[in-house]
Amino acid sequence: MARSSALQRKGDMARSRRWVVDDKSPRDLAGVVAAMGCEPEAIAHGRVFIGRKRATDAARRMRGGEVVEVFLATAPESKPAAILLGRRGGMVAMLKPAGMPTVPDHRGSTGSLQAAVAELEGLRDPDAVHPSSRLDLEVSGVVVFALDSKARTLLREAREQGSYTRHYVAISQQAPAPAQGLIELPIGRAPDPRRRCVGGKDPAASTTHYRVAAKTDRGALLAVEPITGRTHQIRVHLAHLGAPLLGDALYGGPRTIVQASGAVTSMSRVALHAAWVRIGLGDGETWTVQAPVPGELESLWQSVGGSAADWEDALRRR
């Protein structure tokens, strides 16, 4: 019989078990999961993968050589909850806290923002609601979901017509030069599968507008508007300019700040927040949704010498 093994991925606290299917294995996915000693609910929760693809059909027939991986349920952590920011037509705007995935990842669907919206709407299937953009795990801010096909069409057309604006605030290790500009550099896959890079494999055109709202000798407060929507786009572009974001160790940003007093400030998130979204509704009207700047980012900016008054400029429209 194929062996099942427990493992821990590098940099990932979620433990998993793997099973290589052979001629002695159960014939369907549910049987394999049971043989691995995992609870059957793992399939419904989205924690079962065949190769790199999530597997949701318990009756799926298995083929020899396939690798099944089940991520084990972890004890729930005390994290900020998602907050409803507003509704308009078939759209719902949510505040995603840092640490919550926008859509299900290998840990399953139950802790994602998408699942929270589905539950809010009384829907059993998280895939019934569609995020118009995705925020990285360690990033916070506004995410707008479409609840029906009409809303999906409206959001798609707003993007195509340039009437969908996403405004972020960020704190970088230093100010990029020049103090304002348009970054037009393609982004592709990096050798490290967790990262993206300028150029890279299969690069796609990527454009980001940025502006330095304030700066100190230990950091800079930025207003950022991505024109395109590539994975890690803002983080990659700013790091390429030599201005990685605080807390963004993946792209060279520091995870700790040492104060003049010797006190150390640690960061458990990336200093990036989607502060507001403005959507053209096609009838001459717009819908603007704002998410307050998290207190930890306000405190972080103050810890590098910034002023509370600086946020007003960072949040203004260009």
mmCIF file of C-alpha atoms in Angstrom:
data_model
loop_
_atom_site.group_PDB
_atom_site.id
_atom_site.type_symbol
_atom_site.label_atom_id
_atom_site.label_comp_id
_atom_site.label_asym_id
_atom_site.label_seq_id
_atom_site.Cartn_x
_atom_site.Cartn_y
_atom_site.Cartn_z
ATOM 1 C CA MET A 1 0.000 0.000 0.000
ATOM 2 C CA ALA A 2 1.199 3.533 -0.744
ATOM 3 C CA ARG A 3 2.715 5.267 2.224
ATOM 4 C CA SER A 4 1.196 8.359 3.807
ATOM 5 C CA SER A 5 3.585 10.849 5.361
ATOM 6 C CA ALA A 6 3.185 13.986 7.449
ATOM 7 C CA LEU A 7 5.256 16.969 6.410
ATOM 8 C CA GLN A 8 5.647 20.659 7.095
ATOM 9 C CA ARG A 9 6.259 23.056 4.222
ATOM 10 C CA LYS A 10 9.070 25.547 4.604
ATOM 11 C CA GLY A 11 7.694 28.800 5.977
ATOM 12 C CA ASP A 12 4.232 27.295 6.419
ATOM 13 C CA MET A 13 2.795 26.223 9.754
ATOM 14 C CA ALA A 14 0.040 24.147 8.114
ATOM 15 C CA ARG A 15 1.004 20.456 8.305
ATOM 16 C CA SER A 16 -0.093 18.074 5.569
ATOM 17 C CA ARG A 17 -0.143 14.400 4.592
ATOM 18 C CA ARG A 18 0.652 12.957 1.182
ATOM 19 C CA TRP A 19 -0.364 9.714 -0.512
ATOM 20 C CA VAL A 20 0.927 8.323 -3.814
ATOM 21 C CA VAL A 21 -1.829 6.299 -5.489
ATOM 22 C CA ASP A 22 -0.928 2.726 -6.533
ATOM 23 C CA ASP A 23 -2.842 -0.417 -7.491
ATOM 24 C CA LYS A 24 -3.576 -1.209 -3.833
ATOM 25 C CA SER A 25 -5.051 2.221 -3.065
ATOM 26 C CA PRO A 26 -8.799 2.871 -2.710
ATOM 27 C CA ARG A 27 -10.427 3.627 -6.039
ATOM 28 C CA ASP A 28 -12.009 6.976 -5.199
ATOM 29 C CA LEU A 29 -10.812 10.163 -3.531
ATOM 30 C CA ALA A 30 -12.964 9.701 -0.427
ATOM 31 C CA GLY A 31 -11.415 6.283 0.121
ATOM 32 C CA VAL A 32 -7.876 7.612 -0.231
ATOM 33 C CA VAL A 33 -8.561 10.442 2.220
ATOM 34 C CA ALA A 34 -9.976 7.947 4.723
ATOM 35 C CA ALA A 35 -6.990 5.630 4.249
ATOM 36 C CA MET A 36 -4.714 8.573 5.018
ATOM 37 C CA GLY A 37 -6.425 8.888 8.393
ATOM 38 C CA CYS A 38 -7.952 12.266 7.536
ATOM 39 C CA GLU A 39 -11.498 13.413 8.216
ATOM 40 C CA PRO A 40 -13.879 13.273 5.201
ATOM 41 C CA GLU A 41 -14.813 16.934 5.764
ATOM 42 C CA ALA A 42 -11.352 17.881 4.453
ATOM 43 C CA ILE A 43 -12.668 17.483 0.888
ATOM 44 C CA ALA A 44 -15.653 19.808 1.419
ATOM 45 C CA HIS A 45 -13.444 22.302 3.258
ATOM 46 C CA GLY A 46 -11.091 22.566 0.268
ATOM 47 C CA ARG A 47 -8.009 21.154 2.014
ATOM 48 C CA VAL A 48 -7.449 18.264 -0.418
ATOM 49 C CA PHE A 49 -5.257 18.600 -3.508
ATOM 50 C CA ILE A 50 -4.339 16.237 -6.335
ATOM 51 C CA GLY A 51 -1.057 17.518 -7.644
ATOM 52 C CA ARG A 52 -1.405 21.307 -7.541
ATOM 53 C CA LYS A 53 -5.187 21.359 -8.080
ATOM 54 C CA ARG A 54 -7.838 21.495 -5.369
ATOM 55 C CA ALA A 55 -10.028 18.361 -5.411
ATOM 56 C CA THR A 56 -13.672 18.695 -4.365
ATOM 57 C CA ASP A 57 -15.306 15.565 -5.856
ATOM 58 C CA ALA A 58 -15.260 12.806 -3.229
ATOM 59 C CA ALA A 59 -16.288 10.222 -5.840
ATOM 60 C CA ARG A 60 -13.468 11.082 -8.254
ATOM 61 C CA ARG A 61 -11.767 7.939 -9.597
ATOM 62 C CA MET A 62 -8.071 7.810 -8.792
ATOM 63 C CA ARG A 63 -5.249 6.945 -11.203
ATOM 64 C CA GLY A 64 -1.946 5.298 -10.404
ATOM 65 C CA GLY A 65 0.884 7.709 -9.697
ATOM 66 C CA GLU A 66 -1.345 10.602 -8.643
ATOM 67 C CA VAL A 67 -0.260 12.417 -5.493
ATOM 68 C CA VAL A 68 -2.970 13.353 -2.998
ATOM 69 C CA GLU A 69 -2.124 15.952 -0.359
ATOM 70 C CA VAL A 70 -4.380 16.789 2.581
ATOM 71 C CA PHE A 71 -3.663 19.866 4.678
ATOM 72 C CA LEU A 72 -4.599 19.199 8.270
ATOM 73 C CA ALA A 73 -7.018 21.450 10.099
ATOM 74 C CA THR A 74 -5.283 23.918 12.388
ATOM 75 C CA ALA A 75 -6.587 25.428 15.593
ATOM 76 C CA PRO A 76 -8.342 28.733 14.858
ATOM 77 C CA GLU A 77 -6.354 31.826 15.756
ATOM 78 C CA SER A 78 -7.793 35.015 17.164
ATOM 79 C CA LYS A 79 -7.787 37.328 14.155
ATOM 80 C CA PRO A 80 -9.731 40.449 13.182
ATOM 81 C CA ALA A 81 -12.978 39.677 11.389
ATOM 82 C CA ALA A 82 -13.988 40.920 7.959
ATOM 83 C CA ILE A 83 -16.272 43.973 8.041
ATOM 84 C CA LEU A 84 -19.105 44.878 5.672
ATOM 85 C CA LEU A 85 -18.395 48.334 4.217
ATOM 86 C CA GLY A 86 -21.361 48.744 1.889
ATOM 87 C CA ARG A 87 -23.687 47.412 -0.793
ATOM 88 C CA ARG A 88 -24.625 48.691 -4.229
ATOM 89 C CA GLY A 89 -26.806 46.712 -6.616
ATOM 90 C CA GLY A 90 -25.346 43.235 -6.883
ATOM 91 C CA MET A 91 -22.060 44.265 -5.260
ATOM 92 C CA VAL A 92 -20.789 43.939 -1.706
ATOM 93 C CA ALA A 93 -17.711 45.774 -0.397
ATOM 94 C CA MET A 94 -15.752 44.230 2.461
ATOM 95 C CA LEU A 95 -12.815 45.221 4.633
ATOM 96 C CA LYS A 96 -10.293 42.375 4.543
ATOM 97 C CA PRO A 97 -7.996 42.287 7.567
ATOM 98 C CA ALA A 98 -4.342 41.346 7.163
ATOM 99 C CA GLY A 99 -3.899 37.619 7.750
ATOM 100 C CA MET A 100 -7.145 36.558 6.048
ATOM 101 C CA PRO A 101 -6.885 35.154 2.496
ATOM 102 C CA THR A 102 -9.166 36.737 -0.101
ATOM 103 C CA VAL A 103 -10.010 33.341 -1.606
ATOM 104 C CA PRO A 104 -9.460 29.799 -0.279
ATOM 105 C CA ASP A 105 -5.863 28.612 -0.077
ATOM 106 C CA HIS A 106 -4.420 25.246 0.994
ATOM 107 C CA ARG A 107 -5.864 25.734 4.489
ATOM 108 C CA GLY A 108 -9.394 25.470 3.081
ATOM 109 C CA SER A 109 -12.291 27.793 2.354
ATOM 110 C CA THR A 110 -13.664 28.347 5.842
ATOM 111 C CA GLY A 111 -11.290 31.164 6.825
ATOM 112 C CA SER A 112 -11.333 33.136 3.576
ATOM 113 C CA LEU A 113 -12.978 36.478 2.859
ATOM 114 C CA GLN A 114 -14.875 34.849 -0.002
ATOM 115 C CA ALA A 115 -16.373 32.326 2.426
ATOM 116 C CA ALA A 116 -17.307 35.133 4.824
ATOM 117 C CA VAL A 117 -19.189 36.944 2.046
ATOM 118 C CA ALA A 118 -20.978 33.752 1.006
ATOM 119 C CA GLU A 119 -22.046 33.177 4.611
ATOM 120 C CA LEU A 120 -23.190 36.793 4.889
ATOM 121 C CA GLU A 121 -25.364 36.302 1.808
ATOM 122 C CA GLY A 122 -26.728 32.947 2.983
ATOM 123 C CA LEU A 123 -24.949 31.008 0.231
ATOM 124 C CA ARG A 124 -23.437 27.575 0.826
ATOM 125 C CA ASP A 125 -20.914 27.745 -2.030
ATOM 126 C CA PRO A 126 -18.157 30.396 -1.674
ATOM 127 C CA ASP A 127 -17.595 30.246 -5.445
ATOM 128 C CA ALA A 128 -21.037 31.838 -5.899
ATOM 129 C CA VAL A 129 -19.487 35.227 -5.040
ATOM 130 C CA HIS A 130 -16.683 36.695 -7.139
ATOM 131 C CA PRO A 131 -13.960 39.098 -5.915
ATOM 132 C CA SER A 132 -13.209 41.901 -8.379
ATOM 133 C CA SER A 133 -9.629 42.005 -7.073
ATOM 134 C CA ARG A 134 -7.504 40.026 -4.643
ATOM 135 C CA LEU A 135 -5.424 41.344 -1.784
ATOM 136 C CA ASP A 136 -2.362 39.422 -0.653
ATOM 137 C CA LEU A 137 -2.624 37.523 2.633
ATOM 138 C CA GLU A 138 -0.639 40.083 4.674
ATOM 139 C CA VAL A 139 -2.373 43.113 3.089
ATOM 140 C CA SER A 140 -5.605 44.764 4.288
ATOM 141 C CA GLY A 141 -8.295 46.902 2.705
ATOM 142 C CA VAL A 142 -11.319 47.112 0.424
ATOM 143 C CA VAL A 143 -12.368 44.138 -1.695
ATOM 144 C CA VAL A 144 -15.525 44.364 -3.826
ATOM 145 C CA PHE A 145 -17.466 41.179 -4.613
ATOM 146 C CA ALA A 146 -19.972 40.601 -7.406
ATOM 147 C CA LEU A 147 -23.020 38.594 -6.367
ATOM 148 C CA ASP A 148 -24.506 38.061 -9.828
ATOM 149 C CA SER A 149 -23.638 38.133 -13.528
ATOM 150 C CA LYS A 150 -24.875 41.720 -13.971
ATOM 151 C CA ALA A 151 -22.486 42.972 -11.302
ATOM 152 C CA ARG A 152 -19.617 40.963 -12.792
ATOM 153 C CA THR A 153 -20.257 42.563 -16.172
ATOM 154 C CA LEU A 154 -20.422 46.044 -14.636
ATOM 155 C CA LEU A 155 -17.110 45.552 -12.835
ATOM 156 C CA ARG A 156 -15.422 44.127 -15.922
ATOM 157 C CA GLU A 157 -16.599 47.038 -18.070
ATOM 158 C CA ALA A 158 -15.500 49.557 -15.433
ATOM 159 C CA ARG A 159 -12.000 48.073 -15.572
ATOM 160 C CA GLU A 160 -11.935 48.134 -19.363
ATOM 161 C CA GLN A 161 -13.106 51.760 -19.444
ATOM 162 C CA GLY A 162 -10.650 52.918 -16.783
ATOM 163 C CA SER A 163 -13.392 53.828 -14.307
ATOM 164 C CA TYR A 164 -12.329 51.316 -11.650
ATOM 165 C CA THR A 165 -9.792 52.968 -9.333
ATOM 166 C CA ARG A 166 -8.024 51.275 -6.417
ATOM 167 C CA HIS A 167 -6.115 53.592 -4.079
ATOM 168 C CA TYR A 168 -3.572 52.150 -1.662
ATOM 169 C CA VAL A 169 -1.444 53.644 1.069
ATOM 170 C CA ALA A 170 1.930 52.092 1.843
ATOM 171 C CA ILE A 171 4.973 52.615 4.035
ATOM 172 C CA SER A 172 8.297 51.895 2.349
ATOM 173 C CA GLN A 173 11.791 51.576 3.751
ATOM 174 C CA GLN A 174 12.834 54.691 1.845
ATOM 175 C CA ALA A 175 11.321 57.083 -0.679
ATOM 176 C CA PRO A 176 11.476 55.969 -4.315
ATOM 177 C CA ALA A 177 12.937 58.367 -6.857
ATOM 178 C CA PRO A 178 11.486 60.374 -8.441
ATOM 179 C CA ALA A 179 8.933 61.384 -5.803
ATOM 180 C CA GLN A 180 6.069 60.704 -8.216
ATOM 181 C CA GLY A 181 5.850 58.555 -11.284
ATOM 182 C CA LEU A 182 4.364 55.816 -13.413
ATOM 183 C CA ILE A 183 6.075 52.431 -13.250
ATOM 184 C CA GLU A 184 5.596 50.517 -16.500
ATOM 185 C CA LEU A 185 7.528 47.282 -16.098
ATOM 186 C CA PRO A 186 6.303 43.763 -16.979
ATOM 187 C CA ILE A 187 5.954 41.265 -14.142
ATOM 188 C CA GLY A 188 6.500 37.524 -14.460
ATOM 189 C CA ARG A 189 7.234 34.467 -12.356
ATOM 190 C CA ALA A 190 10.460 34.304 -10.353
ATOM 191 C CA PRO A 191 12.503 31.113 -9.778
ATOM 192 C CA ASP A 192 11.114 31.077 -6.221
ATOM 193 C CA PRO A 193 7.445 30.053 -6.740
ATOM 194 C CA ARG A 194 6.331 32.339 -3.898
ATOM 195 C CA ARG A 195 7.616 35.446 -5.668
ATOM 196 C CA ARG A 196 7.141 37.527 -8.800
ATOM 197 C CA CYS A 197 9.744 39.736 -10.428
ATOM 198 C CA VAL A 198 10.225 42.381 -13.107
ATOM 199 C CA GLY A 199 10.655 40.415 -16.327
ATOM 200 C CA GLY A 200 10.716 36.803 -15.228
ATOM 201 C CA LYS A 201 8.877 33.917 -16.844
ATOM 202 C CA ASP A 202 5.739 34.681 -18.881
ATOM 203 C CA PRO A 203 5.820 38.432 -18.069
ATOM 204 C CA ALA A 204 2.653 40.511 -18.391
ATOM 205 C CA ALA A 205 2.419 44.279 -18.895
ATOM 206 C CA SER A 206 2.076 46.001 -15.514
ATOM 207 C CA THR A 207 1.539 49.664 -14.648
ATOM 208 C CA THR A 208 1.549 51.367 -11.243
ATOM 209 C CA HIS A 209 1.192 55.062 -10.349
ATOM 210 C CA TYR A 210 2.833 56.161 -7.103
ATOM 211 C CA ARG A 211 3.383 59.381 -5.168
ATOM 212 C CA VAL A 212 5.439 60.134 -2.054
ATOM 213 C CA ALA A 213 3.032 61.783 0.398
ATOM 214 C CA ALA A 214 5.597 62.231 3.185
ATOM 215 C CA LYS A 215 9.031 60.964 4.135
ATOM 216 C CA THR A 216 11.381 60.771 7.098
ATOM 217 C CA ASP A 217 14.946 59.543 7.423
ATOM 218 C CA ARG A 218 13.572 56.063 8.205
ATOM 219 C CA GLY A 219 10.695 55.597 5.798
ATOM 220 C CA ALA A 220 8.230 57.038 3.308
ATOM 221 C CA LEU A 221 4.434 57.200 3.186
ATOM 222 C CA LEU A 222 3.154 56.515 -0.320
ATOM 223 C CA ALA A 223 -0.094 56.843 -2.263
ATOM 224 C CA VAL A 224 -0.277 54.068 -4.867
ATOM 225 C CA GLU A 225 -2.761 53.241 -7.629
ATOM 226 C CA PRO A 226 -2.206 50.083 -9.691
ATOM 227 C CA ILE A 227 -3.550 50.434 -13.224
ATOM 228 C CA THR A 228 -3.234 46.713 -13.913
ATOM 229 C CA GLY A 229 -3.768 43.887 -11.431
ATOM 230 C CA ARG A 230 -0.822 41.484 -11.381
ATOM 231 C CA THR A 231 0.079 39.277 -8.432
ATOM 232 C CA HIS A 232 2.199 41.245 -5.907
ATOM 233 C CA GLN A 233 2.320 44.131 -8.419
ATOM 234 C CA ILE A 234 2.774 47.054 -6.011
ATOM 235 C CA ARG A 235 5.258 45.141 -3.884
ATOM 236 C CA VAL A 236 7.356 44.078 -6.888
ATOM 237 C CA HIS A 237 7.374 47.500 -8.559
ATOM 238 C CA LEU A 238 8.337 49.432 -5.424
ATOM 239 C CA ALA A 239 11.018 46.916 -4.465
ATOM 240 C CA HIS A 240 12.439 47.258 -7.982
ATOM 241 C CA LEU A 241 12.787 51.009 -7.352
ATOM 242 C CA GLY A 242 14.735 50.281 -4.172
ATOM 243 C CA ALA A 243 11.780 51.076 -1.901
ATOM 244 C CA PRO A 244 10.557 47.741 -0.470
ATOM 245 C CA LEU A 245 7.608 47.947 1.893
ATOM 246 C CA LEU A 246 8.039 47.621 5.632
ATOM 247 C CA GLY A 247 7.102 44.136 6.766
ATOM 248 C CA ASP A 248 7.565 42.680 3.282
ATOM 249 C CA ALA A 249 10.431 40.247 3.852
ATOM 250 C CA LEU A 250 9.592 38.403 0.620
ATOM 251 C CA TYR A 251 10.743 41.439 -1.382
ATOM 252 C CA GLY A 252 13.510 42.735 0.857
ATOM 253 C CA GLY A 253 11.552 44.825 3.348
ATOM 254 C CA PRO A 254 12.499 44.752 7.051
ATOM 255 C CA ARG A 255 10.290 42.923 9.550
ATOM 256 C CA THR A 256 11.594 44.900 12.531
ATOM 257 C CA ILE A 257 12.280 48.577 13.231
ATOM 258 C CA VAL A 258 14.781 49.581 15.914
ATOM 259 C CA GLN A 259 13.899 52.848 17.673
ATOM 260 C CA ALA A 260 16.456 55.396 18.849
ATOM 261 C CA SER A 261 15.631 54.273 22.387
ATOM 262 C CA GLY A 262 16.595 50.719 21.488
ATOM 263 C CA ALA A 263 12.989 49.494 21.475
ATOM 264 C CA VAL A 264 12.162 47.102 18.643
ATOM 265 C CA THR A 265 8.916 47.226 16.636
ATOM 266 C CA SER A 266 8.042 43.930 14.938
ATOM 267 C CA MET A 267 5.703 43.692 11.956
ATOM 268 C CA SER A 268 3.451 40.709 11.314
ATOM 269 C CA ARG A 269 2.037 42.149 8.087
ATOM 270 C CA VAL A 270 3.012 44.085 4.965
ATOM 271 C CA ALA A 271 2.623 47.868 5.280
ATOM 272 C CA LEU A 272 0.126 48.078 2.411
ATOM 273 C CA HIS A 273 -3.586 48.914 2.672
ATOM 274 C CA ALA A 274 -6.279 49.278 -0.018
ATOM 275 C CA ALA A 275 -7.788 52.472 1.390
ATOM 276 C CA TRP A 276 -10.545 53.148 -1.115
ATOM 277 C CA VAL A 277 -12.095 51.934 -4.343
ATOM 278 C CA ARG A 278 -14.073 54.033 -6.814
ATOM 279 C CA ILE A 279 -16.245 52.318 -9.438
ATOM 280 C CA GLY A 280 -18.014 53.926 -12.388
ATOM 281 C CA LEU A 281 -21.567 52.601 -12.578
ATOM 282 C CA GLY A 282 -22.133 53.383 -16.240
ATOM 283 C CA ASP A 283 -24.929 55.902 -15.644
ATOM 284 C CA GLY A 284 -22.783 58.897 -14.775
ATOM 285 C CA GLU A 285 -22.650 57.876 -11.122
ATOM 286 C CA THR A 286 -19.773 56.440 -9.141
ATOM 287 C CA TRP A 287 -19.581 54.313 -6.027
ATOM 288 C CA THR A 288 -16.727 55.026 -3.638
ATOM 289 C CA VAL A 289 -15.979 52.714 -0.717
ATOM 290 C CA GLN A 290 -13.406 53.533 1.951
ATOM 291 C CA ALA A 291 -11.659 51.354 4.533
ATOM 292 C CA PRO A 292 -10.088 53.124 7.532
ATOM 293 C CA VAL A 293 -6.326 52.864 7.862
ATOM 294 C CA PRO A 294 -5.544 50.144 10.450
ATOM 295 C CA GLY A 295 -4.205 51.353 13.761
ATOM 296 C CA GLU A 296 -1.072 49.221 13.430
ATOM 297 C CA LEU A 297 -0.090 51.098 10.258
ATOM 298 C CA GLU A 298 -0.725 54.467 11.889
ATOM 299 C CA SER A 299 1.489 53.406 14.795
ATOM 300 C CA LEU A 300 4.146 52.066 12.428
ATOM 301 C CA TRP A 301 4.313 55.361 10.537
ATOM 302 C CA GLN A 302 4.667 57.230 13.805
ATOM 303 C CA SER A 303 7.452 54.845 14.892
ATOM 304 C CA VAL A 304 9.568 55.819 11.868
ATOM 305 C CA GLY A 305 9.119 59.526 12.584
ATOM 306 C CA GLY A 306 5.944 60.279 10.654
ATOM 307 C CA SER A 307 3.021 62.486 11.653
ATOM 308 C CA ALA A 308 -0.665 61.599 11.895
ATOM 309 C CA ALA A 309 -1.386 64.589 9.648
ATOM 310 C CA ASP A 310 0.505 62.910 6.771
ATOM 311 C CA TRP A 311 -2.288 60.419 6.154
ATOM 312 C CA GLU A 312 -4.653 63.062 4.776
ATOM 313 C CA ASP A 313 -2.337 63.708 1.828
ATOM 314 C CA ALA A 314 -1.693 60.005 1.293
ATOM 315 C CA LEU A 315 -5.434 59.315 1.051
ATOM 316 C CA ARG A 316 -6.353 62.096 -1.366
ATOM 317 C CA ARG A 317 -7.244 61.414 -4.969
ATOM 318 C CA ARG A 318 -4.780 62.297 -7.683
#
